[in-house]
Tab-separated table of C-alpha atoms and ligand atoms in Angstrom:
chain	number	residue	atom	x	y	z
Q	1	MET	CA	-2.343	-7.615	20.762
Q	2	CYS	CA	-5.794	-8.317	19.955
Q	3	SER	CA	-7.808	-11.239	21.096
Q	4	ARG	CA	-10.806	-10.758	18.832
Q	5	SER	CA	-10.611	-12.322	15.358
Q	6	SER	CA	-11.049	-10.577	12.014
Q	7	ARG	CA	-12.222	-13.896	10.717
Q	8	LEU	CA	-15.773	-12.744	10.019
Q	9	GLN	CA	-17.462	-15.880	8.774
Q	10	GLY	CA	-20.502	-15.252	6.780
Q	11	PHE	CA	-20.441	-11.557	7.182
Q	12	TYR	CA	-21.608	-11.043	3.631
Q	13	LYS	CA	-24.778	-12.993	4.379
Q	14	LYS	CA	-25.744	-10.594	7.118
Q	15	SER	CA	-28.036	-7.694	6.657
Q	16	LEU	CA	-26.556	-3.946	6.254
Q	17	ALA	CA	-27.807	-3.169	9.752
Q	18	GLU	CA	-26.125	-6.245	11.280
Q	19	ARG	CA	-22.862	-5.631	9.390
Q	20	ILE	CA	-22.742	-2.067	10.896
Q	21	ALA	CA	-23.568	-3.270	14.285
Q	22	LEU	CA	-20.917	-5.875	14.206
Q	23	ILE	CA	-18.302	-3.245	12.997
Q	24	ALA	CA	-19.391	-0.627	15.535
Q	25	ASP	CA	-18.774	-3.274	18.173
Q	26	TRP	CA	-15.336	-4.197	16.661
Q	27	ALA	CA	-14.011	-0.716	16.512
Q	28	ALA	CA	-15.941	0.578	19.579
Q	29	LEU	CA	-17.527	3.502	17.435
Q	30	THR	CA	-19.696	6.053	19.067
Q	31	VAL	CA	-23.281	6.545	18.109
Q	32	GLU	CA	-22.246	9.583	16.106
Q	33	GLU	CA	-19.441	7.861	14.474
Q	34	THR	CA	-21.807	4.734	13.564
Q	35	GLU	CA	-24.314	7.259	12.129
Q	36	LEU	CA	-21.529	8.818	10.044
Q	37	LEU	CA	-21.454	5.508	8.062
Q	38	ALA	CA	-24.780	6.130	6.817
Q	39	ALA	CA	-24.801	10.084	6.691
Q	40	GLY	CA	-21.189	10.439	5.092
Q	41	LEU	CA	-19.747	14.023	4.632
Q	42	SER	CA	-21.865	16.929	4.987
Q	43	ALA	CA	-22.375	19.493	2.224
Q	44	GLU	CA	-20.807	22.170	4.392
Q	45	GLN	CA	-17.847	20.076	5.126
Q	46	ALA	CA	-17.382	19.186	1.472
Q	47	ASP	CA	-17.666	22.929	0.736
Q	48	THR	CA	-14.526	23.475	3.149
Q	49	MET	CA	-12.405	20.806	1.166
Q	50	ILE	CA	-12.335	21.833	-2.484
Q	51	GLU	CA	-13.283	24.803	-4.737
Q	52	ASN	CA	-16.416	25.260	-6.568
Q	53	THR	CA	-18.163	22.486	-4.738
Q	54	ILE	CA	-21.725	21.594	-5.915
Q	55	GLY	CA	-22.528	18.360	-4.103
Q	56	ARG	CA	-20.992	15.224	-2.692
Q	57	TYR	CA	-20.116	12.013	-4.232
Q	58	ALA	CA	-20.566	8.674	-2.353
Q	59	LEU	CA	-19.160	5.495	-2.778
Q	60	PRO	CA	-19.771	1.996	-1.061
Q	61	LEU	CA	-17.588	1.527	1.923
Q	62	GLY	CA	-17.016	-2.310	2.480
Q	63	ILE	CA	-14.816	-4.313	4.968
Q	64	GLY	CA	-11.914	-6.516	3.734
Q	65	ALA	CA	-12.005	-9.132	6.320
Q	66	ASN	CA	-9.622	-11.960	7.822
Q	67	PHE	CA	-6.525	-9.791	8.003
Q	68	LEU	CA	-3.809	-11.326	10.269
Q	69	ILE	CA	-0.650	-9.124	10.099
Q	70	ASN	CA	2.345	-9.755	12.374
Q	71	GLY	CA	0.003	-11.566	14.698
Q	72	GLN	CA	-2.658	-8.824	15.024
Q	73	GLU	CA	-6.153	-8.962	13.688
Q	74	TYR	CA	-7.122	-6.087	11.214
Q	75	LEU	CA	-10.327	-5.248	9.133
Q	76	ALA	CA	-9.706	-3.108	6.260
Q	77	PRO	CA	-12.150	-0.324	5.420
Q	78	MET	CA	-12.482	-0.226	1.496
Q	79	ALA	CA	-14.357	2.605	-0.484
Q	80	ILE	CA	-14.788	1.290	-3.832
Q	81	GLU	CA	-17.368	0.969	-6.806
Q	82	GLU	CA	-16.087	-2.163	-8.469
Q	83	PRO	CA	-17.517	-5.496	-7.457
Q	84	SER	CA	-15.544	-8.522	-6.368
Q	85	VAL	CA	-12.788	-6.438	-5.020
Q	86	VAL	CA	-13.990	-6.800	-1.327
Q	87	ALA	CA	-14.845	-10.322	-1.720
Q	88	GLY	CA	-11.464	-11.114	-3.450
Q	89	VAL	CA	-9.228	-9.266	-0.721
Q	90	SER	CA	-11.254	-11.187	2.146
Q	91	ALA	CA	-10.512	-14.530	0.279
Q	92	GLY	CA	-6.866	-13.776	-0.147
Q	93	ALA	CA	-6.449	-12.805	3.332
Q	94	ARG	CA	-8.141	-15.936	4.395
Q	95	LEU	CA	-5.605	-17.828	2.280
Q	96	ALA	CA	-2.914	-16.133	4.012
Q	97	ARG	CA	-4.140	-17.105	7.500
Q	98	ALA	CA	-3.285	-20.773	6.450
Q	99	GLY	CA	0.250	-19.570	6.626
Q	100	GLY	CA	0.241	-17.767	9.919
Q	101	GLY	CA	-1.004	-14.242	8.089
Q	102	PHE	CA	1.155	-11.690	6.661
Q	103	ARG	CA	4.590	-10.405	7.764
Q	104	THR	CA	5.101	-6.744	6.988
Q	105	GLY	CA	7.674	-4.022	7.466
Q	106	SER	CA	8.466	-0.581	6.550
Q	107	THR	CA	11.240	2.167	6.062
Q	108	GLU	CA	11.384	5.319	8.144
Q	109	PRO	CA	8.631	7.836	6.650
Q	110	VAL	CA	11.152	9.804	4.587
Q	111	MET	CA	9.824	12.036	1.628
Q	112	ILE	CA	11.911	13.374	-1.297
Q	113	ALA	CA	11.321	17.227	-2.272
Q	114	GLN	CA	13.009	18.288	-5.447
Q	115	ILE	CA	14.450	21.683	-6.290
Q	116	GLN	CA	15.457	22.087	-10.066
Q	117	LEU	CA	18.195	24.562	-10.559
Q	118	LEU	CA	19.009	25.860	-14.104
Q	119	ASP	CA	21.484	27.935	-15.548
Q	120	VAL	CA	24.216	26.841	-13.042
Q	121	PRO	CA	27.324	28.244	-14.060
Q	122	ASP	CA	29.859	25.421	-12.629
Q	123	ALA	CA	27.711	22.390	-11.425
Q	124	ALA	CA	30.752	20.840	-9.782
Q	125	ARG	CA	31.468	24.077	-7.644
Q	126	ALA	CA	27.709	24.434	-7.035
Q	127	GLU	CA	27.402	20.818	-5.662
Q	128	LYS	CA	30.476	21.512	-3.299
Q	129	ALA	CA	28.818	24.661	-2.134
Q	130	ILE	CA	25.555	23.003	-1.440
Q	131	GLY	CA	27.633	20.271	0.485
Q	132	SER	CA	29.526	22.877	2.566
Q	133	ALA	CA	26.144	24.725	3.437
Q	134	ARG	CA	24.273	21.455	4.497
Q	135	SER	CA	23.549	22.440	8.003
Q	136	GLU	CA	22.223	25.909	6.867
Q	137	ILE	CA	20.114	24.343	4.199
Q	138	LEU	CA	18.613	21.650	6.726
Q	139	ALA	CA	18.046	24.515	9.389
Q	140	THR	CA	16.304	26.505	6.810
Q	141	ALA	CA	14.153	23.672	5.852
Q	142	ASP	CA	12.883	22.974	9.238
Q	143	THR	CA	9.653	24.852	8.331
Q	144	SER	CA	7.097	22.652	9.883
Q	145	PRO	CA	6.331	22.939	13.716
Q	146	THR	CA	3.835	20.206	13.402
Q	147	ILE	CA	6.032	17.571	11.932
Q	148	LYS	CA	8.801	18.692	14.288
Q	149	ARG	CA	6.567	17.973	17.160
Q	150	LEU	CA	5.877	14.599	15.845
Q	151	GLY	CA	9.834	14.091	15.967
Q	152	GLY	CA	10.217	14.363	12.013
Q	153	GLY	CA	11.773	17.168	9.808
Q	154	PRO	CA	14.755	17.645	7.315
Q	155	GLN	CA	17.292	14.868	7.343
Q	156	ASP	CA	19.801	15.203	4.481
Q	157	ILE	CA	20.450	16.893	1.065
Q	158	GLU	CA	21.568	15.030	-2.181
Q	159	VAL	CA	22.472	16.401	-5.431
Q	160	ARG	CA	21.906	15.020	-8.904
Q	161	HIS	CA	23.243	15.985	-12.320
Q	162	LEU	CA	21.027	16.003	-15.239
Q	163	PRO	CA	23.554	17.215	-17.802
Q	164	ASP	CA	21.577	16.498	-20.946
Q	165	THR	CA	17.855	17.503	-20.808
Q	166	ALA	CA	15.570	19.177	-23.558
Q	167	ALA	CA	16.005	22.471	-21.703
Q	168	GLY	CA	20.015	22.053	-21.027
Q	169	PRO	CA	21.835	20.865	-18.014
Q	170	MET	CA	20.226	20.862	-14.737
Q	171	LEU	CA	21.236	20.499	-11.065
Q	172	ILE	CA	18.473	18.798	-8.878
Q	173	VAL	CA	18.639	18.951	-5.191
Q	174	HIS	CA	16.801	16.553	-3.173
Q	175	LEU	CA	15.921	17.407	0.487
Q	176	LEU	CA	14.975	14.078	2.529
Q	177	PHE	CA	12.275	15.016	5.016
Q	178	ASP	CA	10.888	12.589	7.652
Q	179	CYS	CA	7.196	13.153	7.915
Q	180	ARG	CA	6.469	10.750	10.669
Q	181	ASP	CA	2.618	10.125	10.763
Q	182	ALA	CA	1.745	12.797	8.121
Q	183	MET	CA	1.899	12.007	4.631
Q	184	GLY	CA	3.696	15.458	4.525
Q	185	ALA	CA	3.093	16.934	1.002
Q	186	ASN	CA	2.433	20.424	2.318
Q	187	ALA	CA	5.295	20.510	4.765
Q	188	VAL	CA	7.610	19.047	2.195
Q	189	ASN	CA	6.518	21.483	-0.648
Q	190	THR	CA	6.809	24.498	1.883
Q	191	ALA	CA	10.537	23.227	2.816
Q	192	ALA	CA	11.415	23.070	-0.981
Q	193	GLU	CA	10.172	26.433	-1.604
Q	194	THR	CA	11.778	28.033	1.552
Q	195	ILE	CA	15.165	26.589	0.746
Q	196	ALA	CA	15.179	27.493	-3.016
Q	197	PRO	CA	16.561	31.156	-2.553
Q	198	LEU	CA	19.246	29.812	-0.459
Q	199	LEU	CA	20.210	27.181	-3.213
Q	200	GLU	CA	20.104	29.990	-5.845
Q	201	ARG	CA	22.468	32.033	-3.856
Q	202	LEU	CA	24.786	29.142	-3.193
Q	203	THR	CA	25.011	28.083	-6.761
Q	204	GLY	CA	24.463	31.041	-8.804
Q	205	GLY	CA	21.605	29.217	-10.566
Q	206	ARG	CA	18.007	29.841	-11.020
Q	207	ALA	CA	15.372	27.657	-9.237
Q	208	GLY	CA	12.466	26.195	-11.339
Q	209	ALA	CA	10.157	23.487	-9.945
Q	210	ARG	CA	10.267	22.926	-6.156
Q	211	ILE	CA	7.928	20.057	-5.323
Q	212	LEU	CA	7.975	16.554	-3.650
Q	213	SER	CA	8.499	13.460	-5.774
Q	214	ASN	CA	5.813	10.789	-5.703
Q	215	LEU	CA	8.436	8.376	-6.468
Q	216	SER	CA	8.954	8.146	-2.638
Q	217	ASP	CA	11.322	5.366	-2.567
Q	218	ARG	CA	12.759	6.027	0.841
Q	219	ARG	CA	9.342	5.601	2.123
Q	220	ARG	CA	8.336	1.915	1.359
Q	221	ALA	CA	6.353	-0.822	2.779
Q	222	TRP	CA	6.367	-4.475	2.111
Q	223	ALA	CA	4.302	-7.607	3.000
Q	224	GLU	CA	5.020	-11.224	2.805
Q	225	VAL	CA	3.159	-14.625	3.059
Q	226	LYS	CA	4.065	-18.295	2.938
Q	227	ILE	CA	0.952	-20.508	2.384
Q	228	PRO	CA	1.078	-24.191	2.389
Q	229	ALA	CA	-0.128	-25.671	-0.992
Q	230	ASP	CA	-3.024	-27.587	0.591
Q	231	ALA	CA	-4.745	-24.434	1.428
Q	232	PHE	CA	-5.517	-23.980	-2.121
Q	233	ASP	CA	-7.054	-27.545	-2.499
Q	234	SER	CA	-10.815	-27.293	-3.744
Q	235	GLY	CA	-13.062	-29.737	-5.229
Q	236	GLU	CA	-11.919	-28.950	-8.876
Q	237	TYR	CA	-8.215	-28.119	-8.217
Q	238	LEU	CA	-5.210	-29.570	-6.333
Q	239	GLY	CA	-3.608	-26.985	-4.322
Q	240	ALA	CA	-0.048	-27.939	-5.699
Q	241	GLU	CA	-1.369	-27.104	-9.004
Q	242	VAL	CA	-2.829	-23.905	-8.220
Q	243	ILE	CA	0.355	-22.445	-6.618
Q	244	HIS	CA	2.403	-23.361	-9.722
Q	245	ARG	CA	-0.132	-21.683	-11.796
Q	246	ILE	CA	0.002	-18.589	-9.598
Q	247	ALA	CA	3.858	-18.521	-9.911
Q	248	GLU	CA	3.537	-18.737	-13.514
Q	249	ALA	CA	1.105	-15.844	-13.822
Q	250	ASN	CA	3.518	-13.866	-11.818
Q	251	ALA	CA	6.314	-14.757	-13.979
Q	252	PHE	CA	4.427	-13.504	-16.858
Q	253	ALA	CA	3.695	-9.926	-15.257
Q	254	LEU	CA	7.422	-9.797	-14.334
Q	255	ALA	CA	8.248	-10.351	-18.137
Q	256	ASP	CA	5.583	-8.468	-19.988
Q	257	PRO	CA	4.453	-4.896	-19.363
Q	258	TYR	CA	1.051	-5.455	-20.931
Q	259	ARG	CA	0.267	-8.085	-18.239
Q	260	ALA	CA	2.340	-6.195	-15.429
Q	261	ALA	CA	-0.200	-3.262	-15.941
Q	262	THR	CA	-3.184	-5.165	-15.259
Q	263	HIS	CA	-1.431	-7.312	-12.421
Q	264	ASN	CA	-0.545	-3.903	-10.636
Q	265	LYS	CA	-3.990	-2.552	-11.367
Q	266	GLY	CA	-5.486	-5.406	-9.440
Q	267	ILE	CA	-2.871	-4.740	-6.484
Q	268	LEU	CA	-3.973	-1.108	-6.481
Q	269	ASN	CA	-7.676	-1.998	-6.579
Q	270	GLY	CA	-7.138	-3.050	-2.800
Q	271	ILE	CA	-4.728	-0.258	-1.895
Q	272	ASP	CA	-6.543	2.586	-3.503
Q	273	ALA	CA	-9.803	1.552	-1.716
Q	274	VAL	CA	-8.174	1.437	1.687
Q	275	LEU	CA	-6.354	4.910	0.918
Q	276	LEU	CA	-9.556	6.459	-0.247
Q	277	SER	CA	-11.500	5.321	2.885
Q	278	THR	CA	-8.811	6.808	4.939
Q	279	GLY	CA	-8.621	10.167	3.419
Q	280	ASN	CA	-5.259	9.580	1.741
Q	281	ASP	CA	-3.902	10.546	-1.451
Q	282	TRP	CA	-4.297	7.461	-3.584
Q	283	ARG	CA	-3.052	9.122	-6.802
Q	284	ALA	CA	0.193	9.915	-5.082
Q	285	VAL	CA	0.537	6.165	-4.347
Q	286	GLU	CA	-0.420	5.069	-7.693
Q	287	ALA	CA	2.193	7.508	-9.264
Q	288	GLY	CA	4.945	6.154	-6.804
Q	289	ALA	CA	3.796	2.523	-7.336
Q	290	HIS	CA	4.031	2.596	-11.137
Q	291	ALA	CA	7.343	4.528	-11.099
Q	292	TRP	CA	8.675	1.905	-8.771
Q	293	ALA	CA	7.459	-0.741	-11.055
Q	294	ALA	CA	9.541	0.477	-13.888
Q	295	ARG	CA	12.684	1.323	-11.718
Q	296	ASP	CA	14.923	-1.084	-13.921
Q	297	GLY	CA	13.893	0.470	-17.054
Q	298	GLN	CA	11.152	-1.882	-17.729
Q	299	TYR	CA	7.755	-1.809	-16.078
Q	300	ARG	CA	7.205	-5.048	-14.254
Q	301	ALA	CA	4.920	-6.733	-11.536
Q	302	LEU	CA	5.221	-5.248	-8.176
Q	303	THR	CA	5.080	-8.790	-6.666
Q	304	ASP	CA	7.274	-11.938	-6.266
Q	305	TRP	CA	5.342	-15.207	-6.044
Q	306	HIS	CA	7.179	-18.501	-6.273
Q	307	VAL	CA	6.884	-21.996	-4.965
Q	308	LEU	CA	8.916	-23.259	-2.043
Q	309	ALA	CA	9.704	-26.877	-1.866
Q	310	GLU	CA	10.894	-27.688	1.564
Q	311	ALA	CA	11.362	-30.956	3.620
Q	312	GLY	CA	8.778	-30.227	6.399
Q	313	GLU	CA	6.121	-32.416	7.438
Q	314	GLN	CA	8.362	-35.535	7.148
Q	315	ARG	CA	10.605	-34.550	10.014
Q	316	VAL	CA	10.914	-37.113	12.531
Q	317	ARG	CA	12.286	-36.997	16.085
Q	318	ASN	CA	15.456	-38.985	16.753
Q	319	SER	CA	16.302	-37.581	20.079
Q	320	ALA	CA	14.552	-35.507	22.832
Q	321	ARG	CA	16.158	-32.427	21.365
Q	322	ASN	CA	17.015	-32.942	17.615
Q	323	LEU	CA	14.924	-33.121	14.504
Q	324	ARG	CA	16.239	-35.139	11.603
Q	325	VAL	CA	15.006	-34.930	8.247
Q	326	PRO	CA	15.146	-38.183	6.310
Q	327	HIS	CA	17.088	-38.136	2.908
Q	328	ASP	CA	14.225	-39.546	1.003
Q	329	ALA	CA	11.506	-37.316	2.817
Q	330	PRO	CA	9.179	-36.019	0.037
Q	331	LYS	CA	9.202	-32.130	-0.411
Q	332	VAL	CA	6.383	-30.029	1.027
Q	333	GLU	CA	5.362	-27.348	-1.246
Q	334	SER	CA	4.184	-23.888	-0.327
Q	335	LEU	CA	3.569	-20.544	-2.034
Q	336	TYR	CA	5.701	-17.561	-1.219
Q	337	GLY	CA	4.627	-14.191	-1.926
Q	338	ARG	CA	5.970	-10.586	-1.465
Q	339	LEU	CA	4.929	-7.077	-2.323
Q	340	GLU	CA	6.943	-3.985	-1.866
Q	341	LEU	CA	6.196	-0.550	-2.990
Q	342	PRO	CA	6.465	3.278	-2.108
Q	343	LEU	CA	3.609	4.095	0.185
Q	344	SER	CA	3.421	7.698	1.251
Q	345	VAL	CA	0.443	7.723	3.551
Q	346	GLY	CA	-0.568	9.466	6.643
Q	347	THR	CA	-2.788	9.119	9.743
Q	348	VAL	CA	-2.692	12.831	10.676
Q	349	GLY	CA	-3.376	16.061	8.788
Q	350	GLY	CA	-5.105	16.654	5.319
Q	351	ALA	CA	-8.475	14.659	4.566
Q	352	THR	CA	-7.642	12.108	7.113
Q	353	ARG	CA	-8.571	14.918	9.567
Q	354	SER	CA	-10.921	16.854	7.684
Q	355	HIS	CA	-13.114	13.906	6.269
Q	356	PRO	CA	-15.253	12.620	9.138
Q	357	LEU	CA	-15.495	9.120	7.430
Q	358	ALA	CA	-11.602	8.931	7.106
Q	359	ARG	CA	-11.383	9.108	10.915
Q	360	VAL	CA	-13.892	6.296	11.301
Q	361	ALA	CA	-12.111	4.427	8.896
Q	362	LEU	CA	-8.894	4.799	10.692
Q	363	LYS	CA	-10.384	3.779	13.963
Q	364	ILE	CA	-11.935	0.563	12.197
Q	365	LEU	CA	-8.278	-0.021	11.178
Q	366	GLY	CA	-6.834	0.699	14.678
Q	367	VAL	CA	-3.381	1.384	13.356
Q	368	SER	CA	-0.929	3.152	15.437
Q	369	GLY	CA	0.394	5.676	12.879
Q	370	ALA	CA	1.419	6.204	9.102
Q	371	ARG	CA	3.986	3.216	8.939
Q	372	ALA	CA	1.406	0.673	10.545
Q	373	LEU	CA	-1.059	2.080	7.879
Q	374	SER	CA	1.308	1.439	4.970
Q	375	GLU	CA	1.959	-1.998	6.363
Q	376	VAL	CA	-1.842	-2.739	6.303
Q	377	VAL	CA	-2.098	-1.332	2.982
Q	378	ALA	CA	0.879	-3.482	1.481
Q	379	ALA	CA	-0.911	-6.723	3.084
Q	380	VAL	CA	-4.030	-5.510	1.430
Q	381	GLY	CA	-2.318	-5.219	-2.026
Q	382	LEU	CA	-0.774	-8.686	-1.701
Q	383	ALA	CA	-4.099	-10.241	-0.644
Q	384	GLN	CA	-5.804	-8.624	-3.552
Q	385	ASN	CA	-3.289	-9.854	-5.966
Q	386	LEU	CA	-3.484	-13.464	-4.722
Q	387	ALA	CA	-7.296	-13.527	-5.070
Q	388	ALA	CA	-6.992	-12.236	-8.516
Q	389	LEU	CA	-4.213	-14.716	-9.690
Q	390	ARG	CA	-5.929	-17.585	-8.018
Q	391	ALA	CA	-9.073	-16.752	-10.145
Q	392	LEU	CA	-7.343	-15.982	-13.216
Q	393	THR	CA	-5.491	-19.181	-13.370
Q	394	THR	CA	-8.493	-21.531	-12.084
Q	395	THR	CA	-11.989	-20.618	-12.594
Q	396	GLY	CA	-11.522	-17.335	-14.337
Q	397	ILE	CA	-12.256	-13.895	-13.207
Q	398	GLN	CA	-15.748	-13.577	-14.713
Q	399	TRP	CA	-17.174	-16.566	-12.538
Q	400	GLY	CA	-17.209	-14.265	-9.232
Q	401	HIS	CA	-18.286	-11.115	-11.303
Q	402	MET	CA	-21.288	-12.830	-12.587
Q	403	ARG	CA	-22.384	-14.144	-9.436
Q	404	LEU	CA	-22.449	-10.445	-7.934
Q	405	HIS	CA	-24.031	-9.098	-11.297
Q	406	ALA	CA	-26.990	-11.634	-10.708
Q	407	ARG	CA	-27.396	-10.655	-7.075
Q	408	LYS	CA	-27.711	-7.133	-8.457
Q	409	HIS	CA	-30.403	-7.838	-11.031
Q	410	LEU	CA	-32.213	-10.224	-8.668
Q	411	SER	CA	-32.438	-7.249	-6.006
Q	412	GLY	CA	-33.731	-5.043	-8.751
Q	413	PHE	CA	-30.605	-3.064	-8.710
M	501	LIG	C1	-9.808	-6.021	-12.326
M	501	LIG	O1	-10.119	-4.979	-11.740
M	501	LIG	C2	-8.170	-6.675	-11.754
M	501	LIG	C3	-7.789	-7.905	-12.458
M	501	LIG	O2	-7.632	-7.605	-13.831
M	501	LIG	C4	-6.317	-7.918	-11.713
M	501	LIG	C5	-5.358	-8.826	-12.635
M	501	LIG	O3	-5.763	-9.300	-13.776
M	501	LIG	O4	-4.420	-9.450	-12.006
M	501	LIG	C6	-8.629	-9.275	-12.180
């Protein structure tokens, strides 16, 4: 548990050098790590990461402040080009503090690999054969010593029937693979390719695609908040009115895919920025988030925001032990919010290791592993959405944008 606070008052007013010093102190960055914030990835490092490298492309790295998550303080490193996102997420996280911050949770980090089987002569018999050979399949899929060392590996097999596709009937085998702190794409894909010949033998079919699914719906994280209405009071708006407007905006995005796409884009503004800064595959998370948002057949908001009315403050003590709520006690309103989505992220391997700034970003976050990272990311998405909905339903989104624009022009940007 941390005694320091992420409530960085006036952070945005400090000079760049002062901000860097403050964050270096927060995360106990070494001199080399601090220097990396300015230097970034070297050309040589870039050349080892992808093919045909000709340079490096830098983005601003900002700090989303004020995060209180399960009682712990966090600062969120965010790589993003869009103005207002970092300010918005910090404002959203500050509002959440009025309700004790975010509560988060996550599932076990289980990914799904798919093996497509075609020309299977008897689908029912094939399914039986796969079931009988479960142990052998799982043993064959145990291909990653690194993930095994972390305590993960293949967990189970599931069979799905697609009887009527454009290419005829197919049998789809899902391999469930616990990736622990790795995102696990390489390990999972290797396992899928390794078990494919065995599945062909067992089913008499022919293996087609063998690849992970980005709809990683076994690997989800969620964040929740409950914020008292008066936290939204301002000179112009009454908090109680604002939280009703936020709930209305969420209802709009639950009912209408045109609005849902923009609503979810706003959530992903924050999520992608943290994923990018920590070397995670944000396209994988984007794909999973959108597929999850359409899981009941209609594309919808990823969030739930609604107003709670509870008899709270008016409770009176009628004995040393018991609290009594008078019948005529007025209700106290608060805003409840929740975001849940598939979040396949890692804190080991891939670019989290090869990109030097990703390691610095993970150090600033101070998360213990992939599940903790996914939970912080869910809280960031919820805070981002809260800030957007509050702005959209009150002052409008352009007000903040224009202030930043003005700053850029004044500084001759
Ligand atoms: C802009 O990048 C994101 C928003 O459009 C999100 C939203 O409308 O909820 C402001």
